Short mmCIF file of C-alpha atoms and ligand atoms in Angstrom, two decimals:
data_model
loop_
_atom_site.label_atom_id
_atom_site.label_comp_id
_atom_site.label_asym_id
_atom_site.label_seq_id
_atom_site.Cartn_x
_atom_site.Cartn_y
_atom_site.Cartn_z
CA MET A 17 118.71 50.94 -32.10
CA ILE A 18 118.62 48.06 -29.64
CA GLU A 19 118.68 44.89 -31.14
CA VAL A 20 118.31 41.62 -29.45
CA SER A 21 118.45 38.32 -31.55
CA ASN A 22 117.60 34.89 -30.43
CA VAL A 23 118.64 35.53 -26.76
CA VAL A 24 118.99 32.50 -24.41
CA LYS A 25 120.02 32.73 -20.89
CA ASP A 26 120.51 29.48 -18.94
CA TYR A 27 120.77 29.20 -14.98
CA GLY A 28 122.30 25.74 -14.90
CA SER A 29 119.88 23.40 -15.98
CA LEU A 30 117.22 25.95 -15.72
CA ARG A 31 116.06 28.24 -18.93
CA ALA A 32 115.12 31.56 -17.74
CA VAL A 33 114.93 33.31 -21.36
CA ASP A 34 114.39 31.18 -24.43
CA HIS A 35 115.37 32.42 -27.84
CA ILE A 36 113.92 36.00 -27.71
CA SER A 37 113.89 38.55 -30.16
CA PHE A 38 112.91 42.03 -30.50
CA THR A 39 114.31 45.72 -31.27
CA VAL A 40 113.71 48.95 -29.62
CA ASN A 41 113.62 51.99 -31.47
CA GLU A 42 114.95 55.49 -30.28
CA GLY A 43 112.51 57.28 -28.24
CA GLU A 44 110.05 54.29 -27.49
CA ILE A 45 108.67 53.48 -23.91
CA VAL A 46 108.97 49.73 -23.79
CA GLY A 47 107.17 47.86 -21.12
CA PHE A 48 108.25 44.10 -20.42
CA LEU A 49 105.25 42.41 -18.77
CA GLY A 50 105.09 39.18 -17.33
CA PRO A 51 104.46 37.28 -13.85
CA ASN A 52 107.22 36.67 -11.45
CA GLY A 53 109.69 34.49 -12.78
CA ALA A 54 108.92 35.08 -16.33
CA GLY A 55 112.67 36.34 -17.04
CA LYS A 56 112.00 40.12 -17.16
CA SER A 57 114.90 40.81 -14.69
CA THR A 58 117.12 38.15 -16.71
CA THR A 59 116.60 40.29 -19.75
CA LEU A 60 116.86 43.44 -18.56
CA LYS A 61 120.47 42.36 -16.71
CA MET A 62 121.29 41.23 -20.40
CA LEU A 63 120.73 44.27 -21.92
CA THR A 64 122.60 46.40 -19.52
CA ASP A 65 125.50 43.69 -19.61
CA TYR A 66 125.48 42.65 -15.85
CA LEU A 67 124.62 39.23 -17.25
CA SER A 68 125.87 37.59 -20.72
CA PRO A 69 123.53 35.45 -22.97
CA THR A 70 124.31 32.01 -23.08
CA SER A 71 123.63 32.54 -26.56
CA GLY A 72 122.41 35.03 -29.11
CA THR A 73 123.52 38.49 -29.62
CA ILE A 74 122.56 42.23 -28.27
CA THR A 75 123.43 45.15 -30.18
CA ILE A 76 123.27 48.74 -29.62
CA ASN A 77 123.55 51.30 -31.84
CA GLY A 78 125.04 48.72 -34.37
CA LYS A 79 127.69 48.02 -31.32
CA ASP A 80 127.86 44.24 -30.15
CA MET A 81 127.47 43.84 -26.15
CA LYS A 82 130.34 41.27 -26.19
CA THR A 83 132.81 43.31 -27.89
CA ASP A 84 131.82 47.01 -27.22
CA SER A 85 130.73 46.58 -23.66
CA LEU A 86 132.42 49.50 -22.16
CA LYS A 87 131.01 51.86 -25.04
CA ILE A 88 127.39 50.64 -24.51
CA ARG A 89 127.26 50.76 -20.92
CA GLU A 90 128.10 54.64 -21.28
CA TRP A 91 124.54 54.83 -23.44
CA ILE A 92 122.85 52.98 -20.69
CA GLY A 93 121.40 53.89 -17.47
CA TYR A 94 120.13 51.01 -15.03
CA LEU A 95 117.77 51.05 -12.07
CA PRO A 96 118.02 47.73 -11.00
CA GLU A 97 114.99 45.81 -8.95
CA HIS A 98 116.43 46.25 -5.60
CA ASN A 99 117.99 49.98 -6.06
CA PRO A 100 121.01 49.66 -4.24
CA LEU A 101 121.94 53.02 -2.28
CA TYR A 102 124.39 53.80 0.38
CA GLU A 103 122.27 54.59 3.38
CA ASP A 104 124.68 56.65 5.10
CA MET A 105 125.39 59.02 2.35
CA THR A 106 123.30 62.00 1.34
CA PRO A 107 121.56 61.99 -2.39
CA TYR A 108 124.29 64.58 -3.33
CA ASP A 109 127.38 62.61 -2.08
CA TYR A 110 125.86 59.33 -3.62
CA LEU A 111 125.49 61.03 -6.77
CA ARG A 112 129.08 62.58 -6.83
CA PHE A 113 130.59 59.07 -6.14
CA VAL A 114 128.46 57.72 -9.11
CA ALA A 115 130.09 60.51 -11.24
CA ASP A 116 133.38 59.53 -9.96
CA ILE A 117 132.82 56.08 -11.08
CA ARG A 118 131.52 57.24 -14.26
CA ASN A 119 134.72 59.35 -15.23
CA ILE A 120 132.22 62.50 -15.00
CA SER A 121 134.18 65.50 -14.92
CA ASP A 122 133.37 68.18 -12.53
CA LYS A 123 132.17 70.68 -15.02
CA VAL A 124 129.89 68.23 -16.42
CA PHE A 125 128.95 66.92 -12.90
CA ASN A 126 127.89 70.63 -11.72
CA GLN A 127 126.00 71.07 -14.84
CA ARG A 128 124.25 67.75 -14.56
CA ILE A 129 123.57 67.67 -10.97
CA VAL A 130 121.12 70.47 -11.40
CA GLU A 131 119.42 69.12 -14.12
CA VAL A 132 118.82 65.68 -12.56
CA ILE A 133 117.75 66.95 -9.40
CA ASP A 134 115.24 68.96 -11.38
CA GLU A 135 114.43 65.83 -13.36
CA CYS A 136 113.76 63.56 -10.40
CA GLY A 137 112.36 66.09 -8.02
CA ILE A 138 114.95 65.29 -5.36
CA LYS A 139 115.65 68.97 -4.51
CA GLU A 140 114.13 69.06 -1.02
CA VAL A 141 116.27 65.89 0.08
CA ILE A 142 119.55 66.45 -1.69
CA ASN A 143 121.20 66.83 1.80
CA GLN A 144 119.32 64.39 3.71
CA GLN A 145 120.47 60.86 4.74
CA ILE A 146 119.62 58.54 2.13
CA GLY A 147 118.61 55.98 5.18
CA THR A 148 116.09 58.16 6.20
CA LEU A 149 114.24 59.06 2.96
CA SER A 150 111.01 57.52 2.08
CA LYS A 151 110.66 54.59 -0.36
CA GLY A 152 109.34 57.06 -3.05
CA TYR A 153 112.34 59.32 -2.67
CA ARG A 154 115.10 56.38 -2.41
CA GLN A 155 113.59 55.22 -5.83
CA ARG A 156 113.87 58.74 -7.30
CA VAL A 157 117.69 59.16 -5.98
CA GLY A 158 117.98 55.54 -7.91
CA LEU A 159 116.57 56.98 -10.73
CA ALA A 160 118.92 60.29 -10.58
CA GLN A 161 121.96 57.59 -10.67
CA ALA A 162 120.57 55.98 -13.72
CA ILE A 163 120.37 59.29 -15.76
CA LEU A 164 123.34 61.14 -14.30
CA HIS A 165 125.66 60.38 -17.19
CA ASP A 166 122.63 61.17 -19.46
CA PRO A 167 122.54 58.10 -21.28
CA LYS A 168 120.57 57.42 -24.42
CA VAL A 169 118.56 54.46 -23.17
CA ILE A 170 117.27 54.10 -19.31
CA VAL A 171 116.44 50.36 -18.16
CA MET A 172 114.17 50.00 -14.89
CA ASP A 173 113.48 47.17 -13.37
CA GLU A 174 110.23 47.12 -11.76
CA PRO A 175 110.76 50.88 -10.57
CA THR A 176 107.40 51.34 -8.95
CA THR A 177 107.44 48.10 -6.53
CA GLY A 178 106.66 48.68 -2.86
CA LEU A 179 105.73 52.18 -3.53
CA ASP A 180 102.26 53.40 -2.22
CA PRO A 181 99.61 54.76 -4.54
CA ASN A 182 100.92 58.43 -4.63
CA GLN A 183 104.40 57.57 -5.00
CA ILE A 184 103.84 55.34 -7.96
CA LEU A 185 101.69 58.17 -9.48
CA GLU A 186 104.52 60.48 -9.10
CA ILE A 187 107.56 57.90 -10.06
CA ARG A 188 105.05 57.21 -13.37
CA ASP A 189 105.18 61.12 -14.19
CA VAL A 190 109.24 61.08 -13.64
CA ILE A 191 109.65 58.16 -16.00
CA ARG A 192 106.92 59.59 -18.59
CA ARG A 193 109.01 62.93 -18.46
CA LEU A 194 112.36 61.13 -18.94
CA GLY A 195 110.59 59.28 -21.87
CA GLU A 196 110.09 62.18 -23.81
CA LYS A 197 113.80 62.17 -24.18
CA LYS A 198 115.04 59.04 -23.96
CA THR A 199 114.65 55.45 -24.98
CA VAL A 200 112.92 53.80 -21.61
CA ILE A 201 112.73 50.11 -21.26
CA LEU A 202 111.10 49.16 -17.96
CA SER A 203 109.77 45.84 -16.41
CA SER A 204 106.58 45.02 -14.46
CA HIS A 205 104.32 42.18 -13.26
CA ILE A 206 101.44 44.76 -13.00
CA MET A 207 99.21 45.66 -16.71
CA GLN A 208 98.11 48.61 -15.16
CA GLU A 209 101.58 49.79 -15.03
CA VAL A 210 102.83 49.21 -18.31
CA GLN A 211 99.61 50.60 -19.79
CA ALA A 212 100.06 53.75 -17.87
CA VAL A 213 103.35 54.59 -19.14
CA CYS A 214 104.58 52.46 -22.04
CA ASP A 215 103.96 53.01 -25.87
CA ARG A 216 104.58 49.26 -26.50
CA ILE A 217 104.04 46.18 -24.22
CA ILE A 218 106.26 42.88 -24.59
CA ILE A 219 104.53 40.08 -22.65
CA ILE A 220 107.02 37.61 -21.61
CA ASN A 221 106.00 34.35 -19.88
CA LYS A 222 108.32 31.48 -19.15
CA GLY A 223 111.40 32.94 -20.67
CA LYS A 224 109.61 33.66 -24.16
CA ILE A 225 107.94 36.88 -25.66
CA ILE A 226 104.34 35.69 -26.31
CA ALA A 227 102.92 39.22 -27.57
CA ASP A 228 105.04 42.25 -28.77
CA ASP A 229 102.87 45.22 -30.12
CA LYS A 230 101.85 48.94 -29.42
CA LYS A 231 99.59 49.44 -26.21
CA GLU A 232 96.69 50.42 -28.59
CA VAL A 233 96.87 47.24 -30.80
CA LEU A 234 97.22 44.89 -27.94
CA GLN A 235 94.76 46.54 -26.46
CA SER A 236 92.32 46.23 -29.67
CA GLN A 237 93.60 42.68 -30.05
CA LEU A 238 93.19 41.61 -27.14
CA ALA A 239 90.79 43.51 -25.32
CA GLY A 240 88.89 45.79 -27.55
CA LYS A 241 86.09 43.67 -28.41
CA THR A 242 82.47 42.70 -27.41
CA VAL A 243 81.05 39.22 -27.27
CA LEU A 244 77.72 38.70 -27.57
CA SER A 245 76.19 35.33 -26.55
CA LEU A 246 73.11 34.33 -28.27
CA GLU A 247 70.71 31.56 -27.61
CA LEU A 248 68.68 31.07 -30.79
CA MET A 249 65.91 28.87 -31.95
CA ALA A 250 66.57 28.21 -35.58
CA ASP A 251 65.59 25.39 -38.05
CA THR A 252 68.87 24.54 -40.34
CA PRO A 253 70.57 27.82 -40.03
CA ASN A 254 73.69 29.38 -41.30
CA PHE A 255 74.98 31.59 -38.83
CA TYR A 256 77.89 32.42 -41.37
CA ASP A 257 75.62 35.17 -42.54
CA PHE A 258 76.29 36.85 -39.29
CA ARG A 259 79.29 38.23 -40.78
CA MET A 260 77.52 40.33 -43.05
CA ILE A 261 76.24 42.72 -40.48
CA ASP A 262 79.63 44.34 -39.57
CA PRO A 263 83.24 44.08 -41.27
CA THR A 264 84.61 43.87 -37.31
CA LEU A 265 82.16 40.66 -36.64
CA THR A 266 83.28 37.20 -36.25
CA ILE A 267 81.90 34.05 -34.96
CA PHE A 268 83.72 32.97 -32.01
CA ASN A 269 81.37 29.94 -31.50
CA GLU A 270 78.40 28.22 -32.15
CA SER A 271 76.96 24.90 -30.98
CA ASN A 272 73.78 23.01 -31.04
CA LEU A 273 72.18 22.78 -27.39
CA LYS A 274 69.43 20.44 -28.53
CA GLY A 275 66.83 20.02 -31.41
CA ASN A 276 66.91 23.36 -33.14
CA ILE A 277 68.22 25.45 -29.99
CA TRP A 278 71.65 26.96 -30.71
CA GLU A 279 74.39 28.58 -29.01
CA VAL A 280 76.02 31.30 -31.16
CA VAL A 281 79.07 33.52 -29.83
CA LEU A 282 79.94 36.60 -31.84
CA GLU A 283 82.41 38.68 -31.69
CA TYR A 284 82.81 42.50 -32.57
CA SER A 285 84.69 45.77 -32.19
CA ASN A 286 83.61 47.56 -28.80
CA LYS A 287 83.25 50.78 -30.76
CA VAL A 288 80.03 49.74 -32.33
CA ASP A 289 76.63 48.30 -30.49
CA LEU A 290 75.49 45.65 -33.15
CA ARG A 291 72.89 44.50 -31.18
CA GLU A 292 69.86 46.13 -32.81
CA LYS A 293 70.99 45.12 -36.43
CA ILE A 294 71.48 41.40 -34.94
CA ALA A 295 68.00 41.53 -33.54
CA HIS A 296 66.65 42.43 -36.89
CA PHE A 297 68.99 40.34 -38.76
CA ILE A 298 67.65 37.20 -36.81
CA ALA A 299 63.96 38.23 -37.04
CA GLU A 300 64.60 38.80 -40.84
CA LYS A 301 65.72 35.11 -41.08
CA GLY A 302 62.78 33.78 -39.12
CA TRP A 303 64.79 32.48 -36.07
CA LEU A 304 63.69 33.49 -32.63
CA ILE A 305 66.08 34.87 -29.87
CA LEU A 306 65.69 32.90 -26.48
CA GLY A 307 68.80 34.98 -24.80
CA MET A 308 71.36 37.59 -25.70
CA GLN A 309 74.05 38.56 -23.20
CA LYS A 310 76.87 41.01 -23.64
CA GLN A 311 80.26 40.53 -22.42
CA GLU A 312 83.40 42.69 -22.35
CA ARG A 313 86.96 41.22 -22.31
CA SER A 314 88.98 42.28 -19.64
CA LEU A 315 92.60 42.98 -20.54
CA GLU A 316 94.18 42.20 -17.25
CA LYS A 317 92.28 38.77 -17.42
CA ILE A 318 93.41 37.61 -20.49
CA PHE A 319 97.34 38.88 -19.57
CA HIS A 320 96.40 36.66 -16.71
CA GLU A 321 95.16 33.73 -18.63
CA LEU A 322 98.04 34.09 -21.31
CA THR A 323 100.65 33.79 -18.71
CA LYS A 324 99.07 31.43 -16.04
CA ASP A 325 100.69 27.86 -15.84
CA GLY A 326 99.55 25.29 -18.57
CA TYR A 327 99.36 28.12 -21.31
CA VAL A 328 101.31 27.12 -24.01
CA ALA A 329 102.61 30.30 -25.65
CA PRO A 330 102.16 30.32 -29.37
CA VAL A 331 104.93 30.65 -32.21
CA VAL A 332 105.15 34.48 -32.57
CA ASP A 333 106.37 35.56 -36.12
CA ASP A 334 109.05 37.93 -37.25
CA LYS A 335 106.75 40.77 -36.60
CA THR A 336 105.99 39.39 -33.10
CA GLN A 337 102.25 40.06 -33.42
CA TYR A 338 100.17 37.75 -31.75
CA ILE A 339 96.41 37.13 -32.58
CA PRO A 340 94.44 35.20 -30.06
CA GLN A 341 93.04 32.11 -31.26
CA ASP A 342 91.05 30.54 -28.38
CA ILE A 343 90.54 32.84 -25.36
CA PRO A 344 89.09 30.73 -22.88
CA ALA A 345 85.44 31.91 -21.79
CA GLU A 346 86.62 32.61 -18.15
CA THR A 347 88.73 35.40 -19.41
CA MET A 348 85.39 37.66 -20.12
CA GLU A 349 83.74 39.83 -17.58
CA ASP A 350 80.36 39.40 -17.88
CA THR A 351 78.83 43.24 -18.05
CA ASN A 352 75.37 42.09 -16.94
CA GLU A 353 73.40 43.64 -19.87
P1 LIG B 755 110.29 38.69 -10.79
O1 LIG B 755 109.54 39.60 -11.08
O2 LIG B 755 110.14 37.65 -9.98
O3 LIG B 755 111.75 39.48 -10.68
P2 LIG B 755 111.45 37.72 -13.18
O4 LIG B 755 110.41 37.83 -14.32
O5 LIG B 755 112.19 39.09 -13.24
O6 LIG B 755 110.67 37.68 -12.30
P3 LIG B 755 113.87 36.42 -13.47
O7 LIG B 755 114.40 36.93 -12.09
O8 LIG B 755 114.39 37.21 -14.53
O9 LIG B 755 112.50 36.60 -13.76
O10 LIG B 755 114.04 34.91 -13.25
C1 LIG B 755 113.51 33.83 -14.56
C2 LIG B 755 113.81 32.54 -13.67
O11 LIG B 755 115.38 32.43 -13.58
C3 LIG B 755 113.25 32.26 -12.53
O12 LIG B 755 112.78 30.94 -12.42
C4 LIG B 755 114.52 32.37 -11.30
O13 LIG B 755 114.23 32.11 -10.35
C5 LIG B 755 115.53 32.05 -12.31
N1 LIG B 755 116.82 32.89 -11.58
C6 LIG B 755 116.65 33.87 -11.71
N2 LIG B 755 118.21 34.37 -11.26
C7 LIG B 755 119.05 33.47 -11.31
C8 LIG B 755 120.14 32.76 -10.86
N3 LIG B 755 121.03 34.16 -10.25
N4 LIG B 755 120.48 31.52 -10.52
C9 LIG B 755 119.58 30.72 -10.74
N5 LIG B 755 118.09 31.15 -11.43
C10 LIG B 755 118.35 32.08 -11.44
#
């Protein structure tokens, strides 16, 4: 439904978005995740036609943003990062004003306002001055503005930033409910945020997409692994054979510490506990276990590692599936087992 193809955005000499391509299908809730300055807002502004790409194309339902901008804007609702509201208006007056700008007839407005008040939970403040509302209610009013014209796609830039924990949970609920009927694209720099509401996560860093997949796939690729460090005493070992123990098991690293002392790091699905099998296997081989330490990978730490300075984004293929090759050891959390 939404197709972004090879899009670049330069601000003068700064390349904020660097050849990104992705598609979003109808009904998906997609989260753009990246650190500050990654290019999330710039991408969302281009998706909503607030900014034009320097190069590349964006189409929605087969229509090109360059040539069918007005039509496309009818399909999109946008909640920008700094939710601009008129402080001296009430939510009702503000939504009436938005309806006029969008050429919504009185008849449609009278019907939509009832639905929107309900969907965004703003009944009790509908006639209260916006300037006196809590930040949570202000976000709800911003969301009401974004969905008033009943768009197919809702784009939200950091929708929970600055909210307290209760307000965050409430807004997430509203977003989830909206996502049942609409395509939702939101941005965040917080891993838990996108994990909580999105089906699919696109990780962006320094203007490039470095991962794009369903949440569960990313979770299992990036975090759903147990890492077992072994210190072994073995003469002329062939550690390759460890792979016969389980189809999910791979050898992450092996190194000779000195003489016949080895360190071997195995990695396998965290859905199985292979320690007993591994211990038996080692005994059968006649090797000796000097140490065994189990670690879990933390998704958040890996995200931090992927997006911190110095990290070079891998090339992402057409299916934009990123398979981590060499996650540094400090991204693992010790479970002290
Ligand atoms: P944040 O979470 O901090 O909003 P972001 O991921 O949304 O970050 P962008 O706001 O898209 O990132 O910014 C990407 C880069 O482009 C940053 O280096 C930013 O400083 C720069 N940038 C953004 N807007 C402009 C602009 N109007 N003029 C010049 N540079 C800009």
